[in-house]
Tab-separated table of C-alpha atoms in Angstrom:
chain	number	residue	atom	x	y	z
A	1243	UNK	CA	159.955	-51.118	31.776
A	1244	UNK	CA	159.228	-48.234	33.509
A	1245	UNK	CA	156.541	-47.046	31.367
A	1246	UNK	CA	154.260	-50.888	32.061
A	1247	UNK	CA	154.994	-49.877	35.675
A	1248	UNK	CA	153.371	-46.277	35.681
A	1249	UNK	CA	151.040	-46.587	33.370
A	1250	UNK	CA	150.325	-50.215	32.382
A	1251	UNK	CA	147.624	-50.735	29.190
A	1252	UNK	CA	148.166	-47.322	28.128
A	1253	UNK	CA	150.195	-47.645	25.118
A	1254	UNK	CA	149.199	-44.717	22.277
A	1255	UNK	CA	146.059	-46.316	20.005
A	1256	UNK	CA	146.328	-46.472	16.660
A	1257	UNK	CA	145.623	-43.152	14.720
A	1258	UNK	CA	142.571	-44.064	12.507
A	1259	UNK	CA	140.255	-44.864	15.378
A	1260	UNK	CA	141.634	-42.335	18.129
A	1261	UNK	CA	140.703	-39.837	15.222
A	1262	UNK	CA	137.695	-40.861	14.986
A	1263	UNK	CA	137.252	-40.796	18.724
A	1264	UNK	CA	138.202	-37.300	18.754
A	1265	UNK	CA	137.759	-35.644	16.031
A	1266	UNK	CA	137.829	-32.393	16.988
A	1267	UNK	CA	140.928	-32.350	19.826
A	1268	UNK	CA	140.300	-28.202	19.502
A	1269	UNK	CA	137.250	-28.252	21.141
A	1270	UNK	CA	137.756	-30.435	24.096
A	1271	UNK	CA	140.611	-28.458	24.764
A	1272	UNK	CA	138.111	-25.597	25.503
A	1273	UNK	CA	136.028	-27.854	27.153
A	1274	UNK	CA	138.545	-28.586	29.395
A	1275	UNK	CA	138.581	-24.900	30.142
A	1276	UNK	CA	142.254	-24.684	28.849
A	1277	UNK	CA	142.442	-20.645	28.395
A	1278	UNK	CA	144.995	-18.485	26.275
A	1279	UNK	CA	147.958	-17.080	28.119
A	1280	UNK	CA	148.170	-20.514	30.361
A	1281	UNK	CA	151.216	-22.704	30.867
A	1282	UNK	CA	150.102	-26.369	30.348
A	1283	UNK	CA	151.367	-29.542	30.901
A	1284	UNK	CA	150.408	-32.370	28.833
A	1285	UNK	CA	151.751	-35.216	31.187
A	1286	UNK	CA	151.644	-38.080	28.544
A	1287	UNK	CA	151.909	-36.410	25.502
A	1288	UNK	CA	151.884	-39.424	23.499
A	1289	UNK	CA	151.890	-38.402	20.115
A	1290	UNK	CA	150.793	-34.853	20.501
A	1291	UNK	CA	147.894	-34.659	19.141
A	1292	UNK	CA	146.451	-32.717	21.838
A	1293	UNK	CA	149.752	-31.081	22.589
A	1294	UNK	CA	148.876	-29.257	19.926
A	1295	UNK	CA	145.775	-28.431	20.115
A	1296	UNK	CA	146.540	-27.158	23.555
A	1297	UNK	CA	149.385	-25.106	21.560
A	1298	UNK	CA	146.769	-23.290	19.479
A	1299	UNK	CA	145.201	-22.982	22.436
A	1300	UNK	CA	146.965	-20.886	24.750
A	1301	UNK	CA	148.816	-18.636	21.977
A	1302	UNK	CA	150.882	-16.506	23.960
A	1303	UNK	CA	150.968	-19.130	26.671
A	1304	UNK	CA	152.959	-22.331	26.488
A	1305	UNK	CA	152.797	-26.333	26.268
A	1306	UNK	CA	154.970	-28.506	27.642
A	1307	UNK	CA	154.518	-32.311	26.345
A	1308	UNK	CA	155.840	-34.261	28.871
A	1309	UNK	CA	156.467	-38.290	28.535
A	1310	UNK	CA	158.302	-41.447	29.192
A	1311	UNK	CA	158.764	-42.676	25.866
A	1312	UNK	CA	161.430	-41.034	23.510
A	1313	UNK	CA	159.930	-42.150	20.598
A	1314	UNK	CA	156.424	-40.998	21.407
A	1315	UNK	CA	158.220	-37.343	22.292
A	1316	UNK	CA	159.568	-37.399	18.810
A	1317	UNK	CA	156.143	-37.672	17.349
A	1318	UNK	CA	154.628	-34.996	19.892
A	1319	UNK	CA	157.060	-32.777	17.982
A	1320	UNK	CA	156.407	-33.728	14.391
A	1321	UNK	CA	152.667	-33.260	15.395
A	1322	UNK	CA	153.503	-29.593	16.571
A	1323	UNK	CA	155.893	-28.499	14.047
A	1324	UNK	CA	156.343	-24.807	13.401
A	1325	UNK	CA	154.708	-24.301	17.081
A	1326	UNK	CA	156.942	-21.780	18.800
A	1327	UNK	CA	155.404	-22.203	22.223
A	1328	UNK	CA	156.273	-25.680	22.771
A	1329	UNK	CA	159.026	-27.531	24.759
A	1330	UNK	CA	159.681	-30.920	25.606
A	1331	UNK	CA	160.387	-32.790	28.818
A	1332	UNK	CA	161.154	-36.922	28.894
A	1333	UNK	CA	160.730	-38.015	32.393
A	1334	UNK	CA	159.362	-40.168	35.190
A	1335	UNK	CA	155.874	-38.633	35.903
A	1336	UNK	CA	156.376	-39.078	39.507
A	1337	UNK	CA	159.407	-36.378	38.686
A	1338	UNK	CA	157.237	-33.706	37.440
A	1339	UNK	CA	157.535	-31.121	40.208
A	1340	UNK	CA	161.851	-31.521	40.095
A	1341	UNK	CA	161.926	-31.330	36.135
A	1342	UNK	CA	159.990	-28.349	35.617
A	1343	UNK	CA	161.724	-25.455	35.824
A	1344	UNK	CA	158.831	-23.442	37.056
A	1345	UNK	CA	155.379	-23.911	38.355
A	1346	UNK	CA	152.469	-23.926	35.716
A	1347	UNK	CA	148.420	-22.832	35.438
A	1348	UNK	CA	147.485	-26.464	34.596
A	1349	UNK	CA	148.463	-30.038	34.205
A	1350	UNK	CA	146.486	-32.224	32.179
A	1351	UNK	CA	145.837	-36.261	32.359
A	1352	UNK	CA	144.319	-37.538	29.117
A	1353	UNK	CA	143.203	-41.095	28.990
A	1354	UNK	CA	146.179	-42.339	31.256
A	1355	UNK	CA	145.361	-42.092	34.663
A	1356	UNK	CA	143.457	-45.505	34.982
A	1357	UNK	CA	146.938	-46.955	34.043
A	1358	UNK	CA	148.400	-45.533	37.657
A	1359	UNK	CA	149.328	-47.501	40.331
A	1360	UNK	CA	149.194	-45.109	42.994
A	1361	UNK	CA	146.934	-42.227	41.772
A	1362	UNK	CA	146.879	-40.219	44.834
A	1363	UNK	CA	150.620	-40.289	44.725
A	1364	UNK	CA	150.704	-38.778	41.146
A	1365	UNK	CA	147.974	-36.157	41.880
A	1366	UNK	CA	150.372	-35.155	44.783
A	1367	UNK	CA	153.013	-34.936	42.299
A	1368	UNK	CA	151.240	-32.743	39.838
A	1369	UNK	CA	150.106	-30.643	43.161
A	1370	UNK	CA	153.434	-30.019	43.971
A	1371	UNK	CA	153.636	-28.895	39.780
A	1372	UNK	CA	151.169	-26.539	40.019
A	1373	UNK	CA	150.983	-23.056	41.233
A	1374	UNK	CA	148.889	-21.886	43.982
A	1375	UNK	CA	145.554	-21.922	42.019
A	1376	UNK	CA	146.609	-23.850	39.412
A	1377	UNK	CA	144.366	-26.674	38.023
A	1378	UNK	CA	144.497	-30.326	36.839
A	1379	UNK	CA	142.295	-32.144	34.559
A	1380	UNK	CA	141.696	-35.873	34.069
A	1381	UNK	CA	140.174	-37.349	31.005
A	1382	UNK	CA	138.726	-40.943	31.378
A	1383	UNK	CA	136.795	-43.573	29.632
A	1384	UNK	CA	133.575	-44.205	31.512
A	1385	UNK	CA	133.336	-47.017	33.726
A	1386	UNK	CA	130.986	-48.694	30.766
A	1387	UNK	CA	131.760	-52.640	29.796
A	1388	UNK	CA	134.837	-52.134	27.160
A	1389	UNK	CA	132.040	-54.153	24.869
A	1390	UNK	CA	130.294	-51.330	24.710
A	1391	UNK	CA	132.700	-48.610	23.690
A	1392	UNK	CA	133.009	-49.711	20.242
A	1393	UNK	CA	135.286	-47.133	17.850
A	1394	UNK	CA	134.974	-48.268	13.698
A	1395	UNK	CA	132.483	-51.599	15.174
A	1396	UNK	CA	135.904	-52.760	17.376
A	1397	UNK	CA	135.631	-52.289	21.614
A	1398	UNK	CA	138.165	-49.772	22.249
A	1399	UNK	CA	140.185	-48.142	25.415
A	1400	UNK	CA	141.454	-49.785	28.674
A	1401	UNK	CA	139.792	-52.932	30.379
A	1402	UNK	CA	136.740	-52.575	31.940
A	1403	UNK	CA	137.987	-53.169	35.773
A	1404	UNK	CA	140.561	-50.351	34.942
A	1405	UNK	CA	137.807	-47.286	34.378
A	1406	UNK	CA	137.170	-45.044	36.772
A	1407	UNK	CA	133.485	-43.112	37.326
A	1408	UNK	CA	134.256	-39.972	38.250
A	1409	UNK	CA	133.348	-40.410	41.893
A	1410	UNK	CA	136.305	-42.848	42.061
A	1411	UNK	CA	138.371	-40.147	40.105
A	1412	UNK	CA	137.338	-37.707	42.524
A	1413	UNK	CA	137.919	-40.043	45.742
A	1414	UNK	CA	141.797	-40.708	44.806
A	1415	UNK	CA	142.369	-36.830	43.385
A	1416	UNK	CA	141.095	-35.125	46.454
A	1417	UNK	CA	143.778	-36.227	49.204
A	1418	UNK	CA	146.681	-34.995	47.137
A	1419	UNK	CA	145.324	-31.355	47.728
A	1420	UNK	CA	142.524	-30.768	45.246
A	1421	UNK	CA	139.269	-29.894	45.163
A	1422	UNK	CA	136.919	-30.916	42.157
A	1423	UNK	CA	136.147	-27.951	40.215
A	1424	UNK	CA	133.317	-29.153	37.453
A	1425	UNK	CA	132.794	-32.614	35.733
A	1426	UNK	CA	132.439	-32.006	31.637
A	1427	UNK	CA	130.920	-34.394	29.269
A	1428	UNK	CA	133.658	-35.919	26.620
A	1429	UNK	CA	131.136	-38.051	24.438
A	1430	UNK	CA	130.593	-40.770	23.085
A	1431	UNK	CA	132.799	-42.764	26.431
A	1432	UNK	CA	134.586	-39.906	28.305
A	1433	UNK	CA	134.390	-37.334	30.842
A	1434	UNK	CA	136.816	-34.551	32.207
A	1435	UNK	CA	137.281	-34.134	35.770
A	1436	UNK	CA	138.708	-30.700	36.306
A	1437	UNK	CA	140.308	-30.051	39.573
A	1438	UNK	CA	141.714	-27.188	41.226
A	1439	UNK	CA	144.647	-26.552	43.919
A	1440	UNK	CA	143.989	-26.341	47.093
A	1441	UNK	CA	146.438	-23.303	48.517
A	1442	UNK	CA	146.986	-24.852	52.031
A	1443	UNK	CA	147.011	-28.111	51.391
């Protein structure tokens, strides 16, 4: 399928413990330094949940939740219900540039990216996505034993060769045209590596 071949492990968790993970999807949002006004993409929705935070987030702005998986798109929009500033988008990610119908402020990557093949190749894909200063942000577990990041006394997330440290995020991100903006803290297991366009590259 084409969704073990982009992002392989990466299959949406179960609700009760990704709640408890993140139980407060608002405020990593700002974290994230996701700002009213912006046009966002949220390149693997999944089920939306922080589609729509990034919805009540932006206000004005807009949200695109973009994904593979029909069925996960149809939950994205059940989570965001009554949200006018919303659209949809099933695709390829490696499409993302050629779908949208315009370039947007920010693209975001939540818990995902460890699942690429070719990362570089996708950054240069959300580049391309992106206007001039626009900005992309990765969230990722921590490169910590998958023992060890236990949600409800279970080890959660990818497998442990799959994590990234930021460095490593970093290393792949840069080529396609980015430079790393700030690193923010995600706890208990996460970080987000915000990065921003690079105009001539």
């Amino acid at each position: 399928m084409t969704q073990d071949r982009l992002f392989p492990a990466s299959a949406m968790p179960d609700q009760d413990w990704w709640h408890t993970l993140w139980p407060d999807p608002d405020r990593v949002v700002t974290a994230l330094c996701i700002e009213p006004g912006m046009r966002v993409v949220d390149l693997g929705c999944g089920d939306g949940y922080f589609t729509a935070a990034i919805a009540r987030q932006v206000g004005a702005g807009h949200v695109v939740g973009f994904d593979i998986d029909p069925l996960m798109i149809e939950q994205a929009q059940a989570a965001c219900k009554g949200m006018s500033n919303c659209s949809w988008l099933l695709g390829d990610a490696m499409e993302l540039s050629r779908l949208l119908t315009a370039p947007v402020d920010y693209v975001l990557i939540a818990n995902t990216f460890h699942g690429v093949p070719d990362k570089t190749a996708l950054a240069r894909e959300v580049a391309a996505a992106l206007k001039p200063d626009g900005r992309l942000a990765i969230v990722n577990w921590y490169p910590l034993q998958r023992e060890q990041t236990t949600v409800l006394g279970q080890p959660r997330g990818p497998k442990t060769d799959m994590r990234l440290s930021p460095e490593q995020t970093r290393t792949v991100v840069e080529p396609a045209g980015f430079k790393l903006e700030t690193s923010v803290e995600l706890p208990p297991y996460h970080y987000g590596a915000i990065f921003t366009r690079i105009v001539d590259a």
